[in-house]
GROMACS .gro file of C-alpha atoms in nm:
model
  118
    1MET     CA    1  11.900  13.004   8.774
    2SER     CA    2  12.129  13.126   8.502
    3ASN     CA    3  12.425  13.356   8.566
    4LYS     CA    4  12.242  13.636   8.385
    5GLU     CA    5  11.937  13.595   8.611
    6GLN     CA    6  12.157  13.586   8.921
    7LYS     CA    7  12.331  13.905   8.813
    8LEU     CA    8  11.997  14.076   8.745
    9LYS     CA    9  11.868  13.967   9.087
   10LYS     CA   10  12.181  14.097   9.258
   11ASN     CA   11  12.162  14.428   9.073
   12LEU     CA   12  11.792  14.468   9.157
   13TYR     CA   13  11.856  14.404   9.524
   14LYS     CA   14  12.150  14.646   9.524
   15ALA     CA   15  11.945  14.916   9.353
   16LEU     CA   16  11.653  14.876   9.591
   17THR     CA   17  11.862  14.876   9.906
   18GLU     CA   18  12.076  15.168   9.796
   19TYR     CA   19  11.773  15.371   9.692
   20PHE     CA   20  11.534  15.290   9.973
   21ILE     CA   21  11.764  15.220  10.265
   22HIS     CA   22  12.108  15.372  10.226
   23ASN     CA   23  12.052  15.692  10.032
   24PRO     CA   24  11.820  15.942  10.201
   25LYS     CA   25  11.879  16.205   9.931
   26ASN     CA   26  11.677  15.984   9.694
   27SER     CA   27  11.371  16.035   9.910
   28LEU     CA   28  11.061  16.234   9.838
   29PRO     CA   29  11.086  16.613   9.894
   30SER     CA   30  11.122  16.584  10.268
   31SER     CA   31  11.390  16.548  10.531
   32GLU     CA   32  11.278  16.190  10.591
   33SER     CA   33  11.409  15.900  10.387
   34PHE     CA   34  11.168  15.699  10.176
   35LEU     CA   35  11.204  15.416  10.424
   36ASP     CA   36  11.102  15.647  10.710
   37GLN     CA   37  10.803  15.771  10.512
   38LEU     CA   38  10.696  15.417  10.424
   39ALA     CA   39  10.722  15.305  10.785
   40ALA     CA   40  10.527  15.609  10.906
   41PHE     CA   41  10.256  15.553  10.645
   42ARG     CA   42  10.215  15.188  10.741
   43MET     CA   43  10.205  15.275  11.111
   44GLU     CA   44   9.934  15.531  11.050
   45THR     CA   45   9.720  15.322  10.815
   46THR     CA   46   9.753  14.949  10.875
   47LEU     CA   47   9.864  14.938  11.238
   48PRO     CA   48   9.538  15.081  11.379
   49ILE     CA   49   9.342  14.823  11.182
   50ALA     CA   50   9.566  14.538  11.295
   51ILE     CA   51   9.545  14.625  11.664
   52LYS     CA   52   9.166  14.625  11.654
   53HIS     CA   53   9.174  14.255  11.571
   54ASP     CA   54   9.475  14.144  11.776
   55VAL     CA   55   9.365  13.952  12.085
   56LYS     CA   56   9.695  13.993  12.274
   57TYR     CA   57   9.692  14.369  12.217
   58GLN     CA   58   9.330  14.396  12.331
   59LYS     CA   59   9.412  14.209  12.653
   60ALA     CA   60   9.712  14.433  12.716
   61GLN     CA   61   9.500  14.743  12.653
   62LYS     CA   62   9.236  14.625  12.901
   63LYS     CA   63   9.508  14.575  13.162
   64CYS     CA   64   9.638  14.925  13.091
   65ASN     CA   65   9.288  15.069  13.129
   66LYS     CA   66   9.245  14.897  13.468
   67SER     CA   67   9.576  15.044  13.585
   68ASN     CA   68   9.464  15.390  13.474
   69GLU     CA   69   9.144  15.350  13.674
   70LYS     CA   70   9.347  15.266  13.986
   71ILE     CA   71   9.562  15.577  13.937
   72ARG     CA   72   9.251  15.797  13.918
   73ASP     CA   73   9.146  15.677  14.262
   74LEU     CA   74   9.471  15.790  14.430
   75ASN     CA   75   9.366  16.154  14.492
   76LEU     CA   76   9.697  16.292  14.368
   77THR     CA   77   9.803  16.657  14.378
   78PRO     CA   78   9.827  16.852  14.049
   79GLN     CA   79  10.207  16.829  14.067
   80GLN     CA   80  10.191  16.452  14.107
   81TRP     CA   81   9.952  16.431  13.812
   82ASP     CA   82  10.194  16.638  13.603
   83THR     CA   83  10.478  16.400  13.690
   84ILE     CA   84  10.272  16.094  13.605
   85ASP     CA   85  10.149  16.252  13.281
   86ALA     CA   86  10.503  16.346  13.177
   87THR     CA   87  10.626  15.994  13.255
   88ILE     CA   88  10.348  15.825  13.061
   89THR     CA   89  10.399  16.062  12.767
   90ALA     CA   90  10.773  15.992  12.761
   91GLU     CA   91  10.709  15.617  12.775
   92ASN     CA   92  10.455  15.640  12.492
   93ASN     CA   93  10.697  15.840  12.278
   94ALA     CA   94  10.971  15.583  12.338
   95SER     CA   95  10.729  15.305  12.238
   96ILE     CA   96  10.637  15.489  11.919
   97GLU     CA   97  11.004  15.522  11.827
   98TYR     CA   98  11.057  15.153  11.899
   99ILE     CA   99  10.769  15.064  11.667
  100ARG     CA  100  10.906  15.297  11.396
  101ILE     CA  101  11.246  15.126  11.414
  102ALA     CA  102  11.082  14.782  11.412
  103TYR     CA  103  10.884  14.869  11.097
  104LYS     CA  104  11.198  14.993  10.923
  105GLN     CA  105  11.384  14.678  11.024
  106ARG     CA  106  11.097  14.467  10.894
  107ILE     CA  107  11.130  14.634  10.555
  108ILE     CA  108  11.507  14.579  10.555
  109ASP     CA  109  11.451  14.214  10.649
  110ALA     CA  110  11.199  14.178  10.366
  111PHE     CA  111  11.461  14.304  10.121
  112SER     CA  112  11.710  14.051  10.261
  113ILE     CA  113  11.459  13.768  10.222
  114LEU     CA  114  11.382  13.886   9.870
  115GLN     CA  115  11.751  13.879   9.787
  116GLU     CA  116  11.787  13.522   9.917
  117THR     CA  117  11.479  13.387   9.741
  118LEU     CA  118  11.509  13.541   9.397
   0.00000   0.00000   0.00000
């Protein structure tokens, strides 16, 4: 690769990372950065499709469903149900945030790989 091509590659990578990753004011008219919006879009569109066909996820979901059935048979008070519901909701929200961060990191990693291979 010529010096000119290497310089172009480096400048492209720098422009992409600065625009998409490090500079939230370059985002679309929103408080979220472009990277956040891209991750959210992918989570909402491709993730549901992927989990339908993922065997490990399907097995984990079946196990979760069996656990939920066991909880229903416990004859809990309304207060106990509220506590369980709040706990499950908090855990789900934490998992969603973990997935969001993982998607963003995947995009950053893709830029890094792109930089190394071009």
